Amino acid sequence: MAINAVLKKPFKEQADFFSQKINLPSERYDDIKLAAHDRAFIVAGAMKADLVADLRNSVNQAIAEGKSIQWFRQNFDAVVAKNGWTGWTGEGSQKGRDWRTRIIYQTNMSTSYAAGRWTQLNDPDLLKVRPYWRYVHADGVRHPRPMHLSWNGITLPHTDVFWKTHFCPNGYLCHCRITAASAADYKAAQGDGKGQRPDNWNQIDPKTGAPIGIDKGFDYAPGANVNKPMQSFVDSKLIKLDAPIGAAMWKELAPVIAKERQEMWWQKLDALDTAKRPSGSYTVLAAMAPDTLTWLAKNQKAMPVSAEIAVPDYLPFGAKQARHLAAGNALTLDEWRNVPALLNAPGAIYYDTRNDTLIFVAEEKGPAKIAIEFDPQKSKKTGLNLILTAFRVDDYSIAGEVKSGNWQIVEVSGRR
């Protein structure tokens, strides 16, 4: 059966794979690499969170309900109009629009189908009786790719490294597929010269960076990496996005990866050597909220380039932190464990007019609170918004700073 016919029949594993993805704004199609596509949904050039969400909903419905490409194109047109999306590749002509919608539709349908098949093919009960996989080139393709056609019938153990790069699809609009095979099938394939990897199977094409015969970015097995951590990928992307886009992305994704991030931060703290000096490494703990950026712009304050709030992978930080250590109001390691939660849900945020820094203060009641200070301009100098210092501060001191005009109130809990 042709793959395009199969793709119109959604199944649970396929739908489950796509539904667990997170939405990411992306400028280019290669903003995320290989296995990261198992965790994230992107459309090249779609940079606004609402736009990505609307496109995602259309693709999700197409997968879950087996909708046609004609249906998807109508929804695509409506999403573009609703969000005022302009400048996308293919805009301006019917041919361009049809090509772009076909790429979005077919790529997401085929990779989600492949990921669902990966789950099915790895079912322990199936592997007991059919522990081999066979590469099947689609019949009826008008212009078959010679390399894909040459792989037709290759049968190898499911654990073979070949499948890490050559599991279908192996390019845009590729209709090849992988099927389960028995020991008898494997023996027959060996007799036909198809029971081993082809010669030079992993030779890299310098134009694509992938093995010869595979399109750029398709040399991975969809579905094989759905359980890998997403936090490090989100962090690396966050620091490259303009602050408003990064803030909007963080607002949506923070709840999704909160537990993963918390565990990562605690592991780092547990292994922390306070005697170490800066090594250039850092950990992203949070990001500024869109409302904070709006306040900075409205009040003509210095705007950060990106939205992340990071901490160097060493303690103490420097002269400011040293003063707090000497004064006895520095944070303990246990208090540092709660810093990500404080940054993501502060009781109040203040702008220090003397230093042009933002100060996040904890919400808990009592005579002393934890405060985190960082410079929203730092990304202009270092490429990162780094925490400058962390300290305890009492309500009396906060009131005095506000009354004197040294600290301006940015926002309070419940308005974030």
Short mmCIF file of C-alpha atoms in Angstrom, two decimals:
data_model
loop_
_atom_site.label_atom_id
_atom_site.label_comp_id
_atom_site.label_asym_id
_atom_site.label_seq_id
_atom_site.Cartn_x
_atom_site.Cartn_y
_atom_site.Cartn_z
CA MET A 1 0.00 0.00 0.00
CA ALA A 2 1.38 3.44 -0.89
CA ILE A 3 2.56 5.50 2.07
CA ASN A 4 0.31 8.46 1.25
CA ALA A 5 -2.68 6.16 1.56
CA VAL A 6 -1.40 4.79 4.85
CA LEU A 7 -0.84 8.29 6.22
CA LYS A 8 -4.54 9.04 5.87
CA LYS A 9 -5.26 6.36 8.46
CA PRO A 10 -4.18 7.80 11.81
CA PHE A 11 -3.31 5.47 14.65
CA LYS A 12 -2.82 5.97 18.37
CA GLU A 13 0.98 5.85 18.47
CA GLN A 14 1.20 8.42 15.68
CA ALA A 15 -1.23 10.81 17.36
CA ASP A 16 0.42 10.33 20.77
CA PHE A 17 3.83 11.19 19.35
CA PHE A 18 2.67 14.47 17.84
CA SER A 19 0.56 15.49 20.81
CA GLN A 20 3.56 15.40 23.20
CA LYS A 21 5.55 17.96 21.19
CA ILE A 22 6.05 21.49 22.44
CA ASN A 23 5.61 24.55 20.22
CA LEU A 24 8.73 26.55 19.35
CA PRO A 25 9.00 29.78 17.35
CA SER A 26 11.70 29.40 14.71
CA GLU A 27 13.27 31.63 12.13
CA ARG A 28 14.78 28.88 9.98
CA TYR A 29 13.89 25.28 9.20
CA ASP A 30 17.21 24.11 10.67
CA ASP A 31 16.88 26.03 13.95
CA ILE A 32 16.49 22.63 15.59
CA LYS A 33 18.49 19.59 14.67
CA LEU A 34 17.68 15.94 14.10
CA ALA A 35 16.30 14.27 17.25
CA ALA A 36 15.09 17.61 18.66
CA HIS A 37 12.21 17.32 16.19
CA ASP A 38 10.90 14.49 18.36
CA ARG A 39 10.21 17.01 21.11
CA ALA A 40 9.39 20.24 19.28
CA PHE A 41 7.00 21.50 16.60
CA ILE A 42 8.31 24.29 14.37
CA VAL A 43 7.41 25.98 11.12
CA ALA A 44 10.26 27.95 9.58
CA GLY A 45 9.60 31.67 9.80
CA ALA A 46 6.79 31.33 12.35
CA MET A 47 8.14 33.39 15.23
CA LYS A 48 5.03 34.30 17.23
CA ALA A 49 3.68 31.90 19.83
CA ASP A 50 0.03 32.31 18.76
CA LEU A 51 0.91 31.69 15.13
CA VAL A 52 2.88 28.53 15.95
CA ALA A 53 0.01 27.31 18.16
CA ASP A 54 -2.55 27.82 15.40
CA LEU A 55 -0.39 26.03 12.83
CA ARG A 56 0.19 23.23 15.33
CA ASN A 57 -3.55 22.83 15.89
CA SER A 58 -4.13 22.49 12.14
CA VAL A 59 -1.42 19.85 11.77
CA ASN A 60 -2.62 18.04 14.88
CA GLN A 61 -6.16 17.83 13.53
CA ALA A 62 -4.87 16.64 10.16
CA ILE A 63 -2.96 13.82 11.87
CA ALA A 64 -5.61 12.84 14.41
CA GLU A 65 -8.48 12.86 11.93
CA GLY A 66 -6.68 11.94 8.71
CA LYS A 67 -7.53 15.24 7.02
CA SER A 68 -6.52 15.81 3.40
CA ILE A 69 -3.94 18.29 2.21
CA GLN A 70 -6.75 20.34 0.64
CA TRP A 71 -8.32 20.68 4.09
CA PHE A 72 -4.95 21.65 5.57
CA ARG A 73 -4.39 24.29 2.91
CA GLN A 74 -7.70 25.95 3.71
CA ASN A 75 -6.79 26.01 7.40
CA PHE A 76 -3.32 27.32 6.58
CA ASP A 77 -4.83 30.23 4.67
CA ALA A 78 -7.12 31.03 7.60
CA VAL A 79 -4.25 30.89 10.11
CA VAL A 80 -2.07 33.16 7.95
CA ALA A 81 -4.89 35.70 7.64
CA LYS A 82 -5.78 35.57 11.34
CA ASN A 83 -2.20 36.15 12.50
CA GLY A 84 -1.19 38.57 9.77
CA TRP A 85 1.77 36.37 8.88
CA THR A 86 3.84 37.80 6.04
CA GLY A 87 7.26 37.13 4.60
CA TRP A 88 6.95 33.34 4.72
CA THR A 89 8.71 31.30 2.06
CA GLY A 90 6.28 30.60 -0.77
CA GLU A 91 4.13 33.67 -0.14
CA GLY A 92 2.98 35.59 -3.17
CA SER A 93 1.92 32.87 -5.60
CA GLN A 94 -0.43 29.91 -5.72
CA LYS A 95 2.46 27.65 -6.69
CA GLY A 96 4.55 28.86 -3.76
CA ARG A 97 1.71 28.47 -1.29
CA ASP A 98 0.92 24.97 -2.55
CA TRP A 99 4.58 23.94 -2.30
CA ARG A 100 4.96 25.31 1.23
CA THR A 101 1.76 23.75 2.55
CA ARG A 102 2.72 20.44 1.00
CA ILE A 103 6.09 20.50 2.77
CA ILE A 104 4.54 21.33 6.15
CA TYR A 105 1.73 18.80 5.78
CA GLN A 106 3.70 15.92 4.32
CA THR A 107 6.74 16.28 6.59
CA ASN A 108 4.69 16.29 9.77
CA MET A 109 2.45 13.49 8.57
CA SER A 110 5.36 11.27 7.51
CA THR A 111 7.57 11.88 10.55
CA SER A 112 4.71 11.36 13.00
CA TYR A 113 3.74 8.19 11.10
CA ALA A 114 7.34 6.99 11.27
CA ALA A 115 7.53 7.77 15.00
CA GLY A 116 4.35 5.82 15.60
CA ARG A 117 5.78 2.92 13.64
CA TRP A 118 9.01 3.14 15.66
CA THR A 119 6.94 2.60 18.80
CA GLN A 120 5.03 -0.30 17.26
CA LEU A 121 8.12 -1.97 15.83
CA ASN A 122 9.81 -1.83 19.23
CA ASP A 123 6.94 -3.59 20.97
CA PRO A 124 8.59 -6.43 22.99
CA ASP A 125 6.02 -9.00 21.92
CA LEU A 126 6.54 -8.17 18.24
CA LEU A 127 10.32 -8.25 18.60
CA LYS A 128 10.15 -11.79 19.97
CA VAL A 129 8.82 -13.06 16.65
CA ARG A 130 10.02 -10.39 14.20
CA PRO A 131 13.30 -8.94 15.52
CA TYR A 132 14.46 -7.67 12.12
CA TRP A 133 13.51 -4.58 10.14
CA ARG A 134 13.21 -4.22 6.39
CA TYR A 135 13.55 -1.08 4.27
CA VAL A 136 10.68 -0.84 1.77
CA HIS A 137 10.74 1.61 -1.13
CA ALA A 138 7.27 2.89 -2.04
CA ASP A 139 5.79 1.50 -5.24
CA GLY A 140 4.39 3.87 -7.81
CA VAL A 141 6.66 6.84 -7.08
CA ARG A 142 6.91 8.87 -10.27
CA HIS A 143 10.51 9.93 -9.72
CA PRO A 144 12.14 7.42 -7.35
CA ARG A 145 15.39 8.42 -5.66
CA PRO A 146 18.12 6.07 -6.84
CA MET A 147 19.68 5.65 -3.39
CA HIS A 148 16.33 4.97 -1.73
CA LEU A 149 15.49 2.46 -4.44
CA SER A 150 18.83 0.73 -3.90
CA TRP A 151 18.01 0.29 -0.20
CA ASN A 152 14.76 -1.51 -0.98
CA GLY A 153 14.74 -4.92 0.72
CA ILE A 154 17.65 -4.30 3.08
CA THR A 155 16.89 -6.37 6.19
CA LEU A 156 18.91 -6.00 9.39
CA PRO A 157 18.52 -6.60 13.13
CA HIS A 158 16.41 -3.86 14.72
CA THR A 159 19.42 -2.95 16.88
CA ASP A 160 21.67 -2.28 13.88
CA VAL A 161 23.22 1.20 13.83
CA PHE A 162 21.97 1.61 10.24
CA TRP A 163 18.48 2.41 11.51
CA LYS A 164 19.69 5.36 13.61
CA THR A 165 20.22 7.36 10.43
CA HIS A 166 18.29 5.51 7.72
CA PHE A 167 14.92 4.99 9.40
CA CYS A 168 12.33 6.59 7.10
CA PRO A 169 11.50 9.20 6.00
CA ASN A 170 14.89 10.04 4.55
CA GLY A 171 14.00 13.34 2.94
CA TYR A 172 11.24 15.73 2.01
CA LEU A 173 8.30 13.90 0.41
CA CYS A 174 10.03 10.54 0.94
CA HIS A 175 7.43 7.73 0.89
CA CYS A 176 9.67 4.85 2.00
CA ARG A 177 8.81 2.86 5.12
CA ILE A 178 10.17 0.25 7.52
CA THR A 179 8.46 -3.07 8.23
CA ALA A 180 9.07 -5.87 10.72
CA ALA A 181 10.75 -9.04 9.48
CA SER A 182 11.26 -12.56 10.78
CA ALA A 183 14.41 -14.65 11.04
CA ALA A 184 13.36 -16.43 7.84
CA ASP A 185 12.99 -13.06 6.08
CA TYR A 186 16.47 -12.08 7.26
CA LYS A 187 17.97 -15.32 5.98
CA ALA A 188 16.32 -14.80 2.60
CA ALA A 189 17.62 -11.23 2.47
CA GLN A 190 21.14 -12.49 3.16
CA GLY A 191 20.81 -14.84 0.21
CA ASP A 192 19.81 -11.88 -1.98
CA GLY A 193 22.72 -9.74 -0.79
CA LYS A 194 20.36 -7.53 1.21
CA GLY A 195 21.23 -8.79 4.69
CA GLN A 196 24.00 -6.31 5.37
CA ARG A 197 24.54 -2.57 5.30
CA PRO A 198 25.31 -1.25 1.81
CA ASP A 199 28.84 -0.13 1.00
CA ASN A 200 29.66 3.41 2.11
CA TRP A 201 26.27 3.61 3.83
CA ASN A 202 27.56 6.23 6.30
CA GLN A 203 29.62 8.32 3.87
CA ILE A 204 28.68 11.96 4.43
CA ASP A 205 27.53 14.20 1.61
CA PRO A 206 29.34 17.54 2.20
CA LYS A 207 26.37 19.42 0.75
CA THR A 208 23.90 18.10 3.34
CA GLY A 209 26.00 16.92 6.27
CA ALA A 210 24.00 13.68 6.15
CA PRO A 211 24.79 10.26 4.69
CA ILE A 212 24.59 10.22 0.89
CA GLY A 213 20.98 9.77 -0.21
CA ILE A 214 19.45 11.44 2.86
CA ASP A 215 18.24 15.05 2.85
CA LYS A 216 19.72 17.54 5.30
CA GLY A 217 18.22 17.08 8.74
CA PHE A 218 16.59 13.72 8.02
CA ASP A 219 19.39 11.43 9.24
CA TYR A 220 17.69 10.37 12.46
CA ALA A 221 14.98 7.96 13.55
CA PRO A 222 11.70 9.78 14.33
CA GLY A 223 10.31 8.67 17.67
CA ALA A 224 13.58 7.28 19.05
CA ASN A 225 14.27 10.30 21.23
CA VAL A 226 10.90 11.31 22.69
CA ASN A 227 12.16 10.74 26.24
CA LYS A 228 15.34 12.81 25.98
CA PRO A 229 15.52 16.00 28.09
CA MET A 230 14.22 19.14 26.39
CA GLN A 231 15.57 21.67 28.87
CA SER A 232 19.06 22.11 27.39
CA PHE A 233 17.65 22.56 23.91
CA VAL A 234 15.17 25.20 25.06
CA ASP A 235 17.95 27.05 26.89
CA SER A 236 20.24 27.16 23.87
CA LYS A 237 17.41 28.46 21.71
CA LEU A 238 16.23 31.01 24.28
CA ILE A 239 19.48 32.97 24.29
CA LYS A 240 19.32 33.33 20.49
CA LEU A 241 15.80 34.76 20.32
CA ASP A 242 14.87 38.41 20.61
CA ALA A 243 13.72 39.15 24.15
CA PRO A 244 9.95 39.50 23.45
CA ILE A 245 9.83 36.23 21.49
CA GLY A 246 11.96 34.42 24.06
CA ALA A 247 9.77 35.68 26.90
CA ALA A 248 6.62 34.48 25.16
CA MET A 249 8.21 31.09 24.47
CA TRP A 250 9.29 30.71 28.09
CA LYS A 251 5.86 31.63 29.40
CA GLU A 252 4.39 28.75 27.39
CA LEU A 253 7.12 26.16 27.97
CA ALA A 254 8.15 26.76 31.58
CA PRO A 255 5.33 24.64 33.06
CA VAL A 256 6.10 21.82 30.61
CA ILE A 257 9.75 21.41 31.56
CA ALA A 258 9.61 22.74 35.14
CA LYS A 259 10.32 19.40 36.82
CA GLU A 260 13.11 18.56 34.40
CA ARG A 261 14.75 21.96 35.00
CA GLN A 262 14.39 21.74 38.77
CA GLU A 263 16.09 18.34 38.91
CA MET A 264 18.93 19.55 36.67
CA TRP A 265 19.52 22.61 38.86
CA TRP A 266 19.50 20.60 42.08
CA GLN A 267 22.02 18.15 40.63
CA LYS A 268 24.32 21.03 39.76
CA LEU A 269 24.01 22.55 43.23
CA ASP A 270 24.72 19.23 44.89
CA ALA A 271 27.97 18.98 42.91
CA LEU A 272 28.90 22.64 43.32
CA ASP A 273 32.45 23.54 44.33
CA THR A 274 32.29 27.06 45.78
CA ALA A 275 36.05 27.47 45.39
CA LYS A 276 35.90 27.25 41.61
CA ARG A 277 36.33 30.42 39.61
CA PRO A 278 34.46 31.30 36.39
CA SER A 279 34.83 28.84 33.56
CA GLY A 280 32.42 30.47 31.13
CA SER A 281 29.69 27.89 31.72
CA TYR A 282 26.25 28.86 32.97
CA THR A 283 22.81 27.53 33.78
CA VAL A 284 19.55 29.10 32.59
CA LEU A 285 17.15 29.28 35.54
CA ALA A 286 14.28 31.35 34.15
CA ALA A 287 13.34 34.10 31.73
CA MET A 288 11.72 37.49 31.93
CA ALA A 289 7.97 37.60 31.56
CA PRO A 290 6.41 39.53 28.65
CA ASP A 291 4.86 41.99 31.14
CA THR A 292 8.31 42.81 32.53
CA LEU A 293 9.59 43.67 29.07
CA THR A 294 6.49 45.79 28.45
CA TRP A 295 7.16 47.74 31.66
CA LEU A 296 10.81 48.33 30.71
CA ALA A 297 9.82 49.64 27.28
CA LYS A 298 6.99 51.80 28.61
CA ASN A 299 9.28 53.39 31.20
CA GLN A 300 12.12 53.87 28.71
CA LYS A 301 14.49 51.59 30.57
CA ALA A 302 17.34 49.62 29.04
CA MET A 303 15.97 46.64 27.14
CA PRO A 304 17.67 43.26 27.18
CA VAL A 305 18.62 41.64 23.89
CA SER A 306 17.31 38.23 24.97
CA ALA A 307 15.01 37.04 27.77
CA GLU A 308 16.94 34.36 29.71
CA ILE A 309 18.07 34.77 33.33
CA ALA A 310 21.19 32.68 33.86
CA VAL A 311 23.63 32.00 36.66
CA PRO A 312 27.36 31.27 36.20
CA ASP A 313 28.32 27.75 37.21
CA TYR A 314 30.31 28.96 40.19
CA LEU A 315 29.78 30.77 43.52
CA PRO A 316 30.33 33.44 44.69
CA PHE A 317 29.80 35.73 41.71
CA GLY A 318 32.07 38.66 42.46
CA ALA A 319 32.36 41.93 44.36
CA LYS A 320 28.63 42.47 44.94
CA GLN A 321 28.10 38.95 46.18
CA ALA A 322 31.22 39.19 48.36
CA ARG A 323 29.71 42.18 50.18
CA HIS A 324 26.64 40.11 51.02
CA LEU A 325 28.83 37.27 52.22
CA ALA A 326 30.65 39.68 54.53
CA ALA A 327 27.38 41.17 55.74
CA GLY A 328 25.98 37.73 56.49
CA ASN A 329 22.91 38.02 54.26
CA ALA A 330 24.05 35.76 51.42
CA LEU A 331 21.91 32.75 50.48
CA THR A 332 22.56 29.25 51.73
CA LEU A 333 22.76 26.40 49.23
CA ASP A 334 19.30 25.27 50.35
CA GLU A 335 17.94 28.71 49.53
CA TRP A 336 19.64 28.59 46.15
CA ARG A 337 17.60 25.50 45.41
CA ASN A 338 14.47 27.67 45.32
CA VAL A 339 15.88 30.40 43.07
CA PRO A 340 14.24 29.14 39.82
CA ALA A 341 10.83 29.12 41.52
CA LEU A 342 11.43 32.67 42.82
CA LEU A 343 12.41 33.96 39.39
CA ASN A 344 9.39 32.37 37.71
CA ALA A 345 6.85 33.52 40.34
CA PRO A 346 8.24 36.47 42.34
CA GLY A 347 6.30 38.31 45.01
CA ALA A 348 7.49 41.58 43.49
CA ILE A 349 9.92 42.93 40.94
CA TYR A 350 11.79 46.20 41.40
CA TYR A 351 13.96 48.32 39.12
CA ASP A 352 17.07 49.71 40.81
CA THR A 353 17.46 53.21 39.36
CA ARG A 354 21.04 53.51 40.60
CA ASN A 355 22.37 50.41 38.89
CA ASP A 356 19.79 49.84 36.13
CA THR A 357 19.20 46.33 37.43
CA LEU A 358 16.10 44.24 38.07
CA ILE A 359 15.54 42.78 41.51
CA PHE A 360 13.22 39.81 41.98
CA VAL A 361 11.94 39.38 45.55
CA ALA A 362 10.35 36.25 47.03
CA GLU A 363 6.67 36.23 47.94
CA GLU A 364 6.84 34.72 51.43
CA LYS A 365 5.71 36.87 54.36
CA GLY A 366 8.00 37.78 57.21
CA PRO A 367 10.83 40.10 58.21
CA ALA A 368 13.27 38.78 55.60
CA LYS A 369 12.91 37.85 51.95
CA ILE A 370 15.22 36.45 49.31
CA ALA A 371 16.16 38.81 46.47
CA ILE A 372 17.88 38.11 43.14
CA GLU A 373 19.48 40.95 41.17
CA PHE A 374 20.57 40.95 37.54
CA ASP A 375 21.38 43.46 34.83
CA PRO A 376 18.95 43.38 31.87
CA GLN A 377 21.65 45.04 29.74
CA LYS A 378 24.20 42.33 30.30
CA SER A 379 23.29 40.50 27.09
CA LYS A 380 24.64 43.48 25.14
CA LYS A 381 28.06 42.82 26.64
CA THR A 382 28.33 39.12 27.37
CA GLY A 383 25.51 37.58 25.35
CA LEU A 384 23.68 36.55 28.53
CA ASN A 385 21.50 38.05 31.24
CA LEU A 386 23.53 36.90 34.24
CA ILE A 387 22.50 37.06 37.88
CA LEU A 388 24.76 39.56 39.65
CA THR A 389 23.96 38.73 43.25
CA ALA A 390 21.49 37.03 45.57
CA PHE A 391 20.77 38.23 49.09
CA ARG A 392 18.25 38.51 51.89
CA VAL A 393 16.37 41.77 52.32
CA ASP A 394 13.81 42.81 54.96
CA ASP A 395 10.49 44.59 54.45
CA TYR A 396 11.77 47.74 56.18
CA SER A 397 14.68 48.05 53.76
CA ILE A 398 12.44 47.45 50.76
CA ALA A 399 10.04 50.17 51.88
CA GLY A 400 12.94 52.58 52.38
CA GLU A 401 14.35 51.90 48.92
CA VAL A 402 10.96 52.44 47.30
CA LYS A 403 10.25 55.61 49.28
CA SER A 404 13.61 57.11 48.36
CA GLY A 405 13.04 56.35 44.67
CA ASN A 406 15.99 53.99 44.47
CA TRP A 407 13.69 51.07 43.69
CA GLN A 408 10.74 51.42 41.34
CA ILE A 409 7.95 48.82 41.55
CA VAL A 410 7.74 46.86 38.29
CA GLU A 411 4.99 44.42 39.17
CA VAL A 412 3.66 42.30 42.02
CA SER A 413 2.40 38.75 42.38
CA GLY A 414 -0.90 38.18 40.59
CA ARG A 415 -0.13 40.66 37.84
CA ARG A 416 2.72 38.70 36.26
#
